[in-house]
Tab-separated table of C-alpha atoms in Angstrom:
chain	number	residue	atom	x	y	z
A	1069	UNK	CA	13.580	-9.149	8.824
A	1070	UNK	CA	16.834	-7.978	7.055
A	1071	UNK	CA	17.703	-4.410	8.101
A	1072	UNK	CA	17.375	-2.685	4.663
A	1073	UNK	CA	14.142	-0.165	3.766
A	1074	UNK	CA	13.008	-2.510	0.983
A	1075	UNK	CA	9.500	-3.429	1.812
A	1076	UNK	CA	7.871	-6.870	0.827
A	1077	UNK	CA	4.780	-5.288	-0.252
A	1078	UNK	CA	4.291	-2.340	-2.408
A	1079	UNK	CA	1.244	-0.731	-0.743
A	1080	UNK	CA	3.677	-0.926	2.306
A	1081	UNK	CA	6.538	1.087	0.838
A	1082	UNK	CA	4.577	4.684	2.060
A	1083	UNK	CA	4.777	3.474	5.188
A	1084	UNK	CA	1.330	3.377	6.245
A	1085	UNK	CA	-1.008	1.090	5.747
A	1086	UNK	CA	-5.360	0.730	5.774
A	1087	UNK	CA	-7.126	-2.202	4.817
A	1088	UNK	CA	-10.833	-3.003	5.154
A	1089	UNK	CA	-12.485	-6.531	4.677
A	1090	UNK	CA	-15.610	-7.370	3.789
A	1091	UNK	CA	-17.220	-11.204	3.682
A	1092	UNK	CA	-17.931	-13.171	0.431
A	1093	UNK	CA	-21.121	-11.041	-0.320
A	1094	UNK	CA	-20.283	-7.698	0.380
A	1095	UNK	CA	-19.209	-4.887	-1.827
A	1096	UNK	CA	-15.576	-4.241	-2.781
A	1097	UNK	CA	-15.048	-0.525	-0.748
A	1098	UNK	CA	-14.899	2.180	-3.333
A	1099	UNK	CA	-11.328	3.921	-2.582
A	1100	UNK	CA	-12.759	7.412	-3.686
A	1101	UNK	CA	-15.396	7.306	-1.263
A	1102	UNK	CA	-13.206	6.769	1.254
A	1103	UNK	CA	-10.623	8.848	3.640
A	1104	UNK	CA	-6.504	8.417	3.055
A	1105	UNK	CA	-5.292	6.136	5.223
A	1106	UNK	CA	-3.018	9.231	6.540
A	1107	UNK	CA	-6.103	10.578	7.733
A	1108	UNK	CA	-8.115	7.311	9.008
A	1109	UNK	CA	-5.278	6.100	10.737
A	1110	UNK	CA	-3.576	9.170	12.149
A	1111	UNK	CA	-4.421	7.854	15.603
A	1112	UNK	CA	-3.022	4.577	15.736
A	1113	UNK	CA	0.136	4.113	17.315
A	1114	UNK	CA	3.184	3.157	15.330
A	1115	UNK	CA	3.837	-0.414	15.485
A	1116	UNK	CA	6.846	-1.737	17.236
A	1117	UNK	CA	8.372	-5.034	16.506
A	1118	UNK	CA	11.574	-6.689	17.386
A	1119	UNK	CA	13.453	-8.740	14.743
A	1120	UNK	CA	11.452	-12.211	13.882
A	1121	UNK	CA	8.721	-10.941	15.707
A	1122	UNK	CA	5.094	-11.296	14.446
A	1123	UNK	CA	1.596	-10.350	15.389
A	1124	UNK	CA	-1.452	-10.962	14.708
A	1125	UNK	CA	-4.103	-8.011	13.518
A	1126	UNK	CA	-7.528	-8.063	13.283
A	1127	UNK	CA	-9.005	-5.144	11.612
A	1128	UNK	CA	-12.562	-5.300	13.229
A	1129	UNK	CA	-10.471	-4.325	16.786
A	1130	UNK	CA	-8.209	-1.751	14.728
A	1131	UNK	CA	-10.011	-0.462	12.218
A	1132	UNK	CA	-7.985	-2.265	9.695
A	1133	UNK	CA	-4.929	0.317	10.443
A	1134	UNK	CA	-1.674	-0.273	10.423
A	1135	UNK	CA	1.189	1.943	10.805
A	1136	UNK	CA	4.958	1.583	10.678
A	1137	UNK	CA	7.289	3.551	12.127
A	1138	UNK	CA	9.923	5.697	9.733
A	1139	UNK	CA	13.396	3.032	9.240
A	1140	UNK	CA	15.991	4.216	11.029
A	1141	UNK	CA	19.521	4.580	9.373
A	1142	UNK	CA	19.733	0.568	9.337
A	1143	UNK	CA	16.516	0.294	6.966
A	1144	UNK	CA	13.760	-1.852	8.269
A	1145	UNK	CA	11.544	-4.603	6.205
A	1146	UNK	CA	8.370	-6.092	6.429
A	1147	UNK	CA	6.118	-9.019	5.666
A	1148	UNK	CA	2.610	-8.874	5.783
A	1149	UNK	CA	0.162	-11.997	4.879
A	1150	UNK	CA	-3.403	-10.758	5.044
A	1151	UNK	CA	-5.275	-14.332	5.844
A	1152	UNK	CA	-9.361	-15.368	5.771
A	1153	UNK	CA	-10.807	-16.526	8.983
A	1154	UNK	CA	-13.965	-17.328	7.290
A	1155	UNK	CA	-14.896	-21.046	7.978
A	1156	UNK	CA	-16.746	-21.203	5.015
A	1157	UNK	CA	-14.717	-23.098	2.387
A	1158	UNK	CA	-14.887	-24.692	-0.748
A	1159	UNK	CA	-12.782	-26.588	-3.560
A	1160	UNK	CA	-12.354	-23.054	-5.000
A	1161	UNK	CA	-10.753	-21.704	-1.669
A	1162	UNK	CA	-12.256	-19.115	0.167
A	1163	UNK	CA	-12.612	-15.372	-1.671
A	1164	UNK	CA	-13.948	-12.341	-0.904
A	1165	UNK	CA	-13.503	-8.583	-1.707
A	1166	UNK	CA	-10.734	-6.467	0.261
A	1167	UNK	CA	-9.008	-3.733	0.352
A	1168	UNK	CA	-5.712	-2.472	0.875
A	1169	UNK	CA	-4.051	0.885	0.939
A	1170	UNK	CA	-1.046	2.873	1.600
A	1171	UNK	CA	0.361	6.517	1.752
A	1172	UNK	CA	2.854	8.651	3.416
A	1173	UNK	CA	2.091	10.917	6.326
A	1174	UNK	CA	4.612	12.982	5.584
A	1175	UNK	CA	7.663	12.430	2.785
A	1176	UNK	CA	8.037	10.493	-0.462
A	1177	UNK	CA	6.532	7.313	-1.398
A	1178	UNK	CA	8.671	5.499	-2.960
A	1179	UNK	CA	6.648	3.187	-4.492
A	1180	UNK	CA	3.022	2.978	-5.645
A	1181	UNK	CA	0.710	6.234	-5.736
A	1182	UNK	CA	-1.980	6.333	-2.899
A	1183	UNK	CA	-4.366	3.649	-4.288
A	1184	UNK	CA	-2.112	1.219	-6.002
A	1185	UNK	CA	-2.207	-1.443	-3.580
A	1186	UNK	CA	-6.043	-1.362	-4.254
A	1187	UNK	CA	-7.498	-5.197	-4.664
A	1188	UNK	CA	-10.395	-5.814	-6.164
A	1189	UNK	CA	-13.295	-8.225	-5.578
A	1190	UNK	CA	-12.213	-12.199	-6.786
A	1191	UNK	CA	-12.328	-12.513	-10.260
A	1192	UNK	CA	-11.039	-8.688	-11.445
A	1193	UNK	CA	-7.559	-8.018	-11.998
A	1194	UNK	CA	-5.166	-4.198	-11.891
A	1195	UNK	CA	-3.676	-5.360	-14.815
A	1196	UNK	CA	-0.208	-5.176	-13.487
A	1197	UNK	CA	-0.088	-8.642	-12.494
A	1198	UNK	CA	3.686	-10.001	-12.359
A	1199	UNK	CA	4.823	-13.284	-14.325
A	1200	UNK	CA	6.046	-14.033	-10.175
A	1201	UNK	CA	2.579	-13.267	-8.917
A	1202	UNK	CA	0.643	-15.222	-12.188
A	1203	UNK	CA	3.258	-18.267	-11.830
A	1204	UNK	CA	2.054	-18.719	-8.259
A	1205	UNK	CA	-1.509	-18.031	-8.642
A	1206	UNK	CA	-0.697	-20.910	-11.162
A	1207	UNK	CA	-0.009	-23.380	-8.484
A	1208	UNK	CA	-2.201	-22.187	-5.928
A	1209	UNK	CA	-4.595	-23.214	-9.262
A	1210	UNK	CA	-3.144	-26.973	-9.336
A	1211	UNK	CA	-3.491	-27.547	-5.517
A	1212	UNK	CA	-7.392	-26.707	-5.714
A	1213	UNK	CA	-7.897	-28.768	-8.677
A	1214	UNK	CA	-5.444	-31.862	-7.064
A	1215	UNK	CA	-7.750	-31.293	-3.903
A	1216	UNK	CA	-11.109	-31.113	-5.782
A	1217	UNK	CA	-10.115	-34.745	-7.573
A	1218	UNK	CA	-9.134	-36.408	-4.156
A	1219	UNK	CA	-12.493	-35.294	-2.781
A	1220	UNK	CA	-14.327	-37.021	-6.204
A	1221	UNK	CA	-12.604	-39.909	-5.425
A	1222	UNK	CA	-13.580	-40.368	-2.008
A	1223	UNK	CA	-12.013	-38.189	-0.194
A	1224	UNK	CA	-8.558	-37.611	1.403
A	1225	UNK	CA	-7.303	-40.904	3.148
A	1226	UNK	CA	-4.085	-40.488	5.212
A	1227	UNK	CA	-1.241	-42.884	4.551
A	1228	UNK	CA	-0.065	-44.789	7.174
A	1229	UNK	CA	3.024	-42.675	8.995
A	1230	UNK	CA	6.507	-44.065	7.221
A	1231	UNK	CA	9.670	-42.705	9.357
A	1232	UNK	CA	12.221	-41.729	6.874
A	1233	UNK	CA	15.907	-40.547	7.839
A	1234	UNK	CA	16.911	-37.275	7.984
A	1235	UNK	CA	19.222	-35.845	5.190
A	1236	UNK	CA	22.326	-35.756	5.735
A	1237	UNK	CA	25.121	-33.248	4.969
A	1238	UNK	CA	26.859	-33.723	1.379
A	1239	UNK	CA	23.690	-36.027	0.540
A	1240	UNK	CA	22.697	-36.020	-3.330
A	1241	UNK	CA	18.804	-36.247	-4.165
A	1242	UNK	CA	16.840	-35.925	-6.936
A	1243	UNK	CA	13.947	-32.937	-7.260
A	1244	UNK	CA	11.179	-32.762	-9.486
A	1245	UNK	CA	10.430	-29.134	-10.806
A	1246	UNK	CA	8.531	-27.291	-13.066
A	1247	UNK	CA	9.871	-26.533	-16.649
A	1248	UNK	CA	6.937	-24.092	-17.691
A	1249	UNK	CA	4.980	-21.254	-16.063
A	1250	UNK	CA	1.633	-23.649	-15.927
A	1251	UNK	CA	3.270	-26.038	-14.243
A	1252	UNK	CA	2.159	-28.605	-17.066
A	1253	UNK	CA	5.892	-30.381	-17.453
A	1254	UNK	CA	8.755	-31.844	-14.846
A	1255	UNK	CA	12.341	-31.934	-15.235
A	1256	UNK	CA	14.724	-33.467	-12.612
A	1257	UNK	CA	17.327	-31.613	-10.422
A	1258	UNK	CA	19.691	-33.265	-8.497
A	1259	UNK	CA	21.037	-31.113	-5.486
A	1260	UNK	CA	23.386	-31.581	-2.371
A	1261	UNK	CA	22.223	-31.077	0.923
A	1262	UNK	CA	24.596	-27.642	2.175
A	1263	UNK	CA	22.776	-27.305	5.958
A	1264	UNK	CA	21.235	-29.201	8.212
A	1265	UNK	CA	19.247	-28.198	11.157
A	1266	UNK	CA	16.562	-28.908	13.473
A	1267	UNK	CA	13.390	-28.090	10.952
A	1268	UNK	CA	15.103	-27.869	7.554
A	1269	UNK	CA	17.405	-29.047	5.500
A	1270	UNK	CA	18.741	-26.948	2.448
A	1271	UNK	CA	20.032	-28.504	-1.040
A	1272	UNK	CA	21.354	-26.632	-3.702
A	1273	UNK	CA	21.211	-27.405	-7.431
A	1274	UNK	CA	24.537	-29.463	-8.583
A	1275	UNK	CA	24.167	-27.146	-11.633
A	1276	UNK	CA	24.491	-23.737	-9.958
A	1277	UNK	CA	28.543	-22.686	-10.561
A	1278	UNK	CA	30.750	-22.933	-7.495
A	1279	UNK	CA	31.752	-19.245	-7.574
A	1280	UNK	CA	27.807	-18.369	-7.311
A	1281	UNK	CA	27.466	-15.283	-4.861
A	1282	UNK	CA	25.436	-17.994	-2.488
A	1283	UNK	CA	28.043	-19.772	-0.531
A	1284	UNK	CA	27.578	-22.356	2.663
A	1285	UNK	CA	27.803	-19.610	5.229
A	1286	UNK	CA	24.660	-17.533	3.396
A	1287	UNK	CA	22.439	-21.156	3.383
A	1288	UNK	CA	23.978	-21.703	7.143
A	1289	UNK	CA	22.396	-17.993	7.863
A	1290	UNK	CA	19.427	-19.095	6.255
A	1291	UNK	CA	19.218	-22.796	7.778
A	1292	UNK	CA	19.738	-21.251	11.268
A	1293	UNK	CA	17.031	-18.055	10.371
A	1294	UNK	CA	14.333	-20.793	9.488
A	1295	UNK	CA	15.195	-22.883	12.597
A	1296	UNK	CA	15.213	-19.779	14.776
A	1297	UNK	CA	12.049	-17.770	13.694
A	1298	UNK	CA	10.404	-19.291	10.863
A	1299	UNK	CA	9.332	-22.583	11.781
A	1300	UNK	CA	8.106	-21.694	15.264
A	1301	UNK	CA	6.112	-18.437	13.206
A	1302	UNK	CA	4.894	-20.867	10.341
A	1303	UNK	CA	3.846	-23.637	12.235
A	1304	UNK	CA	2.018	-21.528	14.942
A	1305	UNK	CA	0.190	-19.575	12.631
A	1306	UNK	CA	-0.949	-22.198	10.213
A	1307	UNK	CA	-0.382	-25.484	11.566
A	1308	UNK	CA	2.195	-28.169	11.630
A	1309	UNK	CA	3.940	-29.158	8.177
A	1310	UNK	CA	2.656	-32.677	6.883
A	1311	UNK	CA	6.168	-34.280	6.709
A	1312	UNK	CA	4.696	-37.116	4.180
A	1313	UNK	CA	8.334	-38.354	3.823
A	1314	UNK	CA	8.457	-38.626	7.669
A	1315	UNK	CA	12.107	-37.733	7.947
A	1316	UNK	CA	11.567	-34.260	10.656
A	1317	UNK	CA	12.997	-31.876	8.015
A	1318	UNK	CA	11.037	-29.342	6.136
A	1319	UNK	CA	13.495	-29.593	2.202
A	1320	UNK	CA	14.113	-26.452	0.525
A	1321	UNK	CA	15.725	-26.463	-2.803
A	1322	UNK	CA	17.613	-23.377	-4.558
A	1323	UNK	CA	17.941	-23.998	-7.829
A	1324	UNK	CA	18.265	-21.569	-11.235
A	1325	UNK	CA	15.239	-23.688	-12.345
A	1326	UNK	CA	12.518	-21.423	-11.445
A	1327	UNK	CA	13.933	-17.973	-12.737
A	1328	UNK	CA	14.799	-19.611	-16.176
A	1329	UNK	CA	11.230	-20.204	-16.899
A	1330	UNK	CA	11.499	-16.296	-17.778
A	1331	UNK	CA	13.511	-14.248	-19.975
């Protein structure tokens, strides 16, 4: 969590947070029926969290509040994955209606008004849906469908484990990435491994101009960031990474390729 007040999610940039779940078959809450979440959750006690910390919430034990404290003079930032614990599931994924809302005790939001960070039941949209947001609904998309044919064929059947090497530093390889916002085409980068670590290894696009403000020591911060917090977080909340290559490493590629799909 970088120390500037720039939060991850709009509905979070009040500062105070209320969201209420409901299963596949209930209604979506009606926001105008319901209390601010200045009011619902002026009881609950700030949230305290040290740097790469994370917790886990459950909203039938909190009342689906959550409140940050005001950023001090350093900023503060925040990530926050609401997740399904349903174990109902289907080639579709699992849905159901939420809803999540922010607002200010006291001061300026500087973001959304009370009820933007309103979600509606599966299959409705605000309208205000980013090309960011619709590109990776896109691929969420692709992974059902990919999963949906693998079951029609019989099923998933798990390869045989094949122990790769690790990457090595100032290694070349080839990526495949997409060259349209459905995902429908490939084109080929080749990048250089810059880091190393225990969990990851980072490679950055041969193509991206050697004065580019992202230089070995900001990929070193980020190499050592994943190692530290992420991977530990990641693979405790959701499980271990599949590692089909077998090589130890999780690969992550920055390239130009993705943000020149848009304008």
């Amino acid at each position: 969590m970088p120390a500037r007040p720039t939060l991850l999610l709009a509905a979070l940039l009040a500062g105070l947070a209320s969201g209420c779940g409901g299963g596949s078959t209930g209604p979506t809450p009606n926001p105008q029926t319901l209390p601010t979440p200045s009011v619902a959750c002026a009881s609950t006690t700030p949230l305290q969290l040290a740097v790469g910390q994370h917790l886990i919430i459950d909203p039938a034990s909190s009342r689906g509040c959550l409140r940050l404290p005001p950023a001090d003079a350093n900023g503060a930032k925040y990530l926050i994955v609401l997740a399904s614990t349903t174990p109902v599931r289907s080639s579709s994924g699992v849905q159901g209606p939420y809803l999540l809302r922010a607002s200010s005790p006291g001061g300026v939001a500087a973001g959304p008004s009370e009820d933007a960070g309103a979600a509606a039941a599966p299959g409705q949209t605000s309208g205000r849906v980013s090309v960011a947001a619709a590109f990776d609904a896109a691929l969420r998309e692709r992974e059902r469908e990919a999963l949906a044919e693998a079951r029609a064929r019989g099923g998933l059947v798990a390869a045989p484990p094949i122990a790769g090497a690790a990457p090595t530093l100032g290694e070349i390889k080839s990526f495949k990435v997409c060259t349209n916002l459905q995902c429908s085409a490939f084109g080929n980068v080749a990048a250089t491994a810059r880091f190393v670590g225990q969990h990851v290894a980072i490679f950055l696009d041969n193509t991206v101009p050697t004065a580019s403000p992202l230089q070995d020591e900001d990929l070193t911060e980020l190499g050592v960031a994943f190692d530290t917090f992420h991977y530990g977080i990641d693979t405790t909340a959701f499980g271990r990474e599949s590692d089909i290559d077998g090589n130890g490493v999780v690969l992550i590629l920055m390239t130009d390729a993705v943000n020149d799909l848009t304008p």
